[in-house]
PDB file of C-alpha atoms in Angstrom:
ATOM      1  CA  UNK A   1       7.528-126.201  60.751  1.00 69.00           C
ATOM      2  CA  UNK A   2       7.075-128.857  58.080  1.00 80.00           C
ATOM      3  CA  UNK A   3       8.684-132.244  58.702  1.00 81.00           C
ATOM      4  CA  UNK A   4       9.982-134.211  55.697  1.00 79.00           C
ATOM      5  CA  UNK A   5      11.120-137.795  55.880  1.00 76.00           C
ATOM      6  CA  UNK A   6      13.583-138.840  53.207  1.00 72.00           C
ATOM      7  CA  UNK A   7      14.623-142.446  52.684  1.00 66.00           C
ATOM      8  CA  UNK A   8      18.386-142.144  52.478  1.00 76.00           C
ATOM      9  CA  UNK A   9      18.699-145.695  51.204  1.00 82.00           C
ATOM     10  CA  UNK A  10      15.731-147.479  49.653  1.00 88.00           C
ATOM     11  CA  UNK A  11      14.714-150.569  51.639  1.00 90.00           C
ATOM     12  CA  UNK A  12      15.396-153.607  49.450  1.00 94.00           C
ATOM     13  CA  UNK A  13      15.252-156.180  52.243  1.00 93.00           C
ATOM     14  CA  UNK A  14      12.027-157.748  50.911  1.00 95.00           C
ATOM     15  CA  UNK A  15      13.243-158.030  47.313  1.00 95.00           C
ATOM     16  CA  UNK A  16      14.412-161.441  46.117  1.00 96.00           C
ATOM     17  CA  UNK A  17      18.058-162.107  45.292  1.00 97.00           C
ATOM     18  CA  UNK A  18      18.335-162.464  41.514  1.00 97.00           C
ATOM     19  CA  UNK A  19      21.068-162.499  38.928  1.00 98.00           C
ATOM     20  CA  UNK A  20      21.674-158.901  37.849  1.00 98.00           C
ATOM     21  CA  UNK A  21      23.775-157.849  34.858  1.00 98.00           C
ATOM     22  CA  UNK A  22      24.148-154.409  33.320  1.00 98.00           C
ATOM     23  CA  UNK A  23      26.190-153.228  30.362  1.00 99.00           C
ATOM     24  CA  UNK A  24      27.007-149.563  29.806  1.00 99.00           C
ATOM     25  CA  UNK A  25      29.047-147.759  27.175  1.00 99.00           C
ATOM     26  CA  UNK A  26      30.474-144.355  26.358  1.00 98.00           C
ATOM     27  CA  UNK A  27      32.606-142.661  23.733  1.00 98.00           C
ATOM     28  CA  UNK A  28      35.631-140.363  23.817  1.00 98.00           C
ATOM     29  CA  UNK A  29      36.238-138.371  20.630  1.00 98.00           C
ATOM     30  CA  UNK A  30      39.924-137.686  19.987  1.00 98.00           C
ATOM     31  CA  UNK A  31      42.365-136.534  17.352  1.00 97.00           C
ATOM     32  CA  UNK A  32      43.284-139.463  15.041  1.00 97.00           C
ATOM     33  CA  UNK A  33      46.956-138.945  15.966  1.00 97.00           C
ATOM     34  CA  UNK A  34      46.080-139.511  19.621  1.00 98.00           C
ATOM     35  CA  UNK A  35      44.243-142.725  18.748  1.00 98.00           C
ATOM     36  CA  UNK A  36      47.346-143.949  16.914  1.00 97.00           C
ATOM     37  CA  UNK A  37      49.562-143.056  19.878  1.00 97.00           C
ATOM     38  CA  UNK A  38      47.288-145.040  22.231  1.00 98.00           C
ATOM     39  CA  UNK A  39      47.303-148.091  19.957  1.00 96.00           C
ATOM     40  CA  UNK A  40      51.075-147.907  19.499  1.00 97.00           C
ATOM     41  CA  UNK A  41      51.638-147.349  23.250  1.00 96.00           C
ATOM     42  CA  UNK A  42      53.426-144.039  22.709  1.00 97.00           C
ATOM     43  CA  UNK A  43      51.721-142.130  25.537  1.00 97.00           C
ATOM     44  CA  UNK A  44      54.228-140.626  28.023  1.00 95.00           C
ATOM     45  CA  UNK A  45      52.092-141.580  31.065  1.00 97.00           C
ATOM     46  CA  UNK A  46      52.101-145.270  30.107  1.00 97.00           C
ATOM     47  CA  UNK A  47      49.755-147.919  28.743  1.00 98.00           C
ATOM     48  CA  UNK A  48      46.431-146.120  28.457  1.00 98.00           C
ATOM     49  CA  UNK A  49      44.202-149.165  28.147  1.00 98.00           C
ATOM     50  CA  UNK A  50      45.840-150.990  31.036  1.00 98.00           C
ATOM     51  CA  UNK A  51      45.576-148.007  33.393  1.00 98.00           C
ATOM     52  CA  UNK A  52      42.058-147.100  32.245  1.00 98.00           C
ATOM     53  CA  UNK A  53      40.833-150.671  32.672  1.00 98.00           C
ATOM     54  CA  UNK A  54      42.095-150.667  36.247  1.00 98.00           C
ATOM     55  CA  UNK A  55      40.435-147.278  36.812  1.00 98.00           C
ATOM     56  CA  UNK A  56      37.123-148.602  35.463  1.00 99.00           C
ATOM     57  CA  UNK A  57      37.262-151.660  37.740  1.00 98.00           C
ATOM     58  CA  UNK A  58      38.089-149.535  40.791  1.00 98.00           C
ATOM     59  CA  UNK A  59      35.215-147.202  39.936  1.00 98.00           C
ATOM     60  CA  UNK A  60      32.761-150.096  39.628  1.00 98.00           C
ATOM     61  CA  UNK A  61      33.785-151.293  43.087  1.00 98.00           C
ATOM     62  CA  UNK A  62      33.634-147.744  44.527  1.00 98.00           C
ATOM     63  CA  UNK A  63      30.213-146.764  43.179  1.00 98.00           C
ATOM     64  CA  UNK A  64      28.415-146.617  46.557  1.00 97.00           C
ATOM     65  CA  UNK A  65      31.133-144.306  47.870  1.00 97.00           C
ATOM     66  CA  UNK A  66      30.772-141.970  44.865  1.00 97.00           C
ATOM     67  CA  UNK A  67      26.976-142.109  44.419  1.00 95.00           C
ATOM     68  CA  UNK A  68      25.363-141.707  47.864  1.00 91.00           C
ATOM     69  CA  UNK A  69      22.076-143.575  47.276  1.00 91.00           C
ATOM     70  CA  UNK A  70      23.659-146.702  45.781  1.00 94.00           C
ATOM     71  CA  UNK A  71      23.695-149.866  47.843  1.00 95.00           C
ATOM     72  CA  UNK A  72      27.007-151.640  48.420  1.00 96.00           C
ATOM     73  CA  UNK A  73      26.609-154.675  46.197  1.00 97.00           C
ATOM     74  CA  UNK A  74      28.645-157.893  46.414  1.00 98.00           C
ATOM     75  CA  UNK A  75      29.879-157.784  42.817  1.00 98.00           C
ATOM     76  CA  UNK A  76      30.742-161.043  41.118  1.00 98.00           C
ATOM     77  CA  UNK A  77      31.967-159.975  37.692  1.00 98.00           C
ATOM     78  CA  UNK A  78      33.234-156.998  35.754  1.00 98.00           C
ATOM     79  CA  UNK A  79      34.369-156.904  32.131  1.00 98.00           C
ATOM     80  CA  UNK A  80      35.906-153.855  30.468  1.00 98.00           C
ATOM     81  CA  UNK A  81      36.175-153.692  26.671  1.00 98.00           C
ATOM     82  CA  UNK A  82      37.757-151.049  24.452  1.00 98.00           C
ATOM     83  CA  UNK A  83      36.993-150.422  20.791  1.00 98.00           C
ATOM     84  CA  UNK A  84      38.568-147.888  18.458  1.00 95.00           C
ATOM     85  CA  UNK A  85      37.765-146.237  15.230  1.00 95.00           C
ATOM     86  CA  UNK A  86      39.722-143.517  13.434  1.00 95.00           C
ATOM     87  CA  UNK A  87      38.737-140.722  15.819  1.00 96.00           C
ATOM     88  CA  UNK A  88      37.225-142.263  18.944  1.00 98.00           C
ATOM     89  CA  UNK A  89      37.625-144.816  21.669  1.00 98.00           C
ATOM     90  CA  UNK A  90      34.638-146.633  23.166  1.00 98.00           C
ATOM     91  CA  UNK A  91      34.565-148.110  26.645  1.00 99.00           C
ATOM     92  CA  UNK A  92      32.001-150.798  27.441  1.00 99.00           C
ATOM     93  CA  UNK A  93      31.627-152.202  30.949  1.00 99.00           C
ATOM     94  CA  UNK A  94      29.544-155.200  31.994  1.00 98.00           C
ATOM     95  CA  UNK A  95      28.901-155.803  35.694  1.00 98.00           C
ATOM     96  CA  UNK A  96      27.232-158.798  37.315  1.00 98.00           C
ATOM     97  CA  UNK A  97      25.987-159.772  40.751  1.00 98.00           C
ATOM     98  CA  UNK A  98      23.424-161.950  42.473  1.00 98.00           C
ATOM     99  CA  UNK A  99      21.659-159.423  44.639  1.00 98.00           C
ATOM    100  CA  UNK A 100      18.440-157.561  45.432  1.00 97.00           C
ATOM    101  CA  UNK A 101      19.100-154.480  43.313  1.00 96.00           C
ATOM    102  CA  UNK A 102      20.563-153.765  39.899  1.00 97.00           C
ATOM    103  CA  UNK A 103      24.093-152.893  38.841  1.00 98.00           C
ATOM    104  CA  UNK A 104      23.411-150.212  36.223  1.00 98.00           C
ATOM    105  CA  UNK A 105      25.070-147.472  38.274  1.00 98.00           C
ATOM    106  CA  UNK A 106      28.193-149.584  38.702  1.00 98.00           C
ATOM    107  CA  UNK A 107      28.453-150.119  34.939  1.00 98.00           C
ATOM    108  CA  UNK A 108      27.862-146.413  34.212  1.00 98.00           C
ATOM    109  CA  UNK A 109      30.423-145.375  36.817  1.00 98.00           C
ATOM    110  CA  UNK A 110      32.987-147.788  35.375  1.00 98.00           C
ATOM    111  CA  UNK A 111      32.545-146.376  31.866  1.00 99.00           C
ATOM    112  CA  UNK A 112      32.718-142.789  33.082  1.00 98.00           C
ATOM    113  CA  UNK A 113      35.903-143.215  35.108  1.00 98.00           C
ATOM    114  CA  UNK A 114      37.520-145.426  32.475  1.00 98.00           C
ATOM    115  CA  UNK A 115      37.055-142.679  29.876  1.00 98.00           C
ATOM    116  CA  UNK A 116      38.180-139.996  32.337  1.00 98.00           C
ATOM    117  CA  UNK A 117      41.399-141.937  32.900  1.00 98.00           C
ATOM    118  CA  UNK A 118      42.000-142.097  29.135  1.00 98.00           C
ATOM    119  CA  UNK A 119      41.413-138.345  28.911  1.00 98.00           C
ATOM    120  CA  UNK A 120      43.824-137.676  31.763  1.00 98.00           C
ATOM    121  CA  UNK A 121      46.553-139.754  30.179  1.00 98.00           C
ATOM    122  CA  UNK A 122      46.269-138.240  26.671  1.00 98.00           C
ATOM    123  CA  UNK A 123      45.312-134.638  27.403  1.00 97.00           C
ATOM    124  CA  UNK A 124      48.778-133.300  26.572  1.00 96.00           C
ATOM    125  CA  UNK A 125      48.319-134.608  23.001  1.00 97.00           C
ATOM    126  CA  UNK A 126      44.874-133.050  22.642  1.00 97.00           C
ATOM    127  CA  UNK A 127      45.714-129.468  23.668  1.00 96.00           C
ATOM    128  CA  UNK A 128      45.694-126.792  20.993  1.00 97.00           C
ATOM    129  CA  UNK A 129      47.968-123.715  20.917  1.00 97.00           C
ATOM    130  CA  UNK A 130      45.682-122.007  23.476  1.00 97.00           C
ATOM    131  CA  UNK A 131      45.779-124.931  25.905  1.00 96.00           C
ATOM    132  CA  UNK A 132      42.198-125.955  25.073  1.00 97.00           C
ATOM    133  CA  UNK A 133      40.720-129.292  23.999  1.00 97.00           C
ATOM    134  CA  UNK A 134      38.729-128.510  20.845  1.00 96.00           C
ATOM    135  CA  UNK A 135      38.166-132.125  19.730  1.00 95.00           C
ATOM    136  CA  UNK A 136      38.171-134.159  22.946  1.00 97.00           C
ATOM    137  CA  UNK A 137      34.694-134.860  24.257  1.00 98.00           C
ATOM    138  CA  UNK A 138      33.185-137.645  26.340  1.00 98.00           C
ATOM    139  CA  UNK A 139      29.675-138.423  25.167  1.00 98.00           C
ATOM    140  CA  UNK A 140      26.892-140.945  24.756  1.00 98.00           C
ATOM    141  CA  UNK A 141      27.307-142.624  28.148  1.00 98.00           C
ATOM    142  CA  UNK A 142      24.321-144.922  28.499  1.00 98.00           C
ATOM    143  CA  UNK A 143      23.044-148.290  29.682  1.00 98.00           C
ATOM    144  CA  UNK A 144      22.980-150.707  26.753  1.00 98.00           C
ATOM    145  CA  UNK A 145      21.399-153.644  28.514  1.00 98.00           C
ATOM    146  CA  UNK A 146      20.009-154.662  31.882  1.00 98.00           C
ATOM    147  CA  UNK A 147      19.242-158.234  32.921  1.00 97.00           C
ATOM    148  CA  UNK A 148      17.194-159.140  35.973  1.00 96.00           C
ATOM    149  CA  UNK A 149      16.596-162.774  36.837  1.00 90.00           C
TER     150      UNK A 149
END
């Protein structure tokens, strides 16, 4: 029988504590009428940006629970920004900490859950006559910037 040893959590105990910052972003494509309804706060479930910002922050803080190999990191900052154009909403999350490992996963998780919360709150506006979502798509989730030191 072959024995395999797997490091469940990478040992970072010898790494120096440094300032770590990561910025991630993602895009949600929507019907222009839905974008207008978000901006004008006409969504039946409430203020989309307020709820989705809270969701993004909670996700950032919950990353090690959601992604098994992530270290629990003592986070020191989190910024959530929203930008619109005619047919999309962009979420950008910046996370910072002074620690031994980076915060890219926290920023990516924040963006992902922030956009999922938007989708959940507006999905009734995006459904077509068959109950499908032909325009709504979350895409281009990526790390924009990583700072170490």
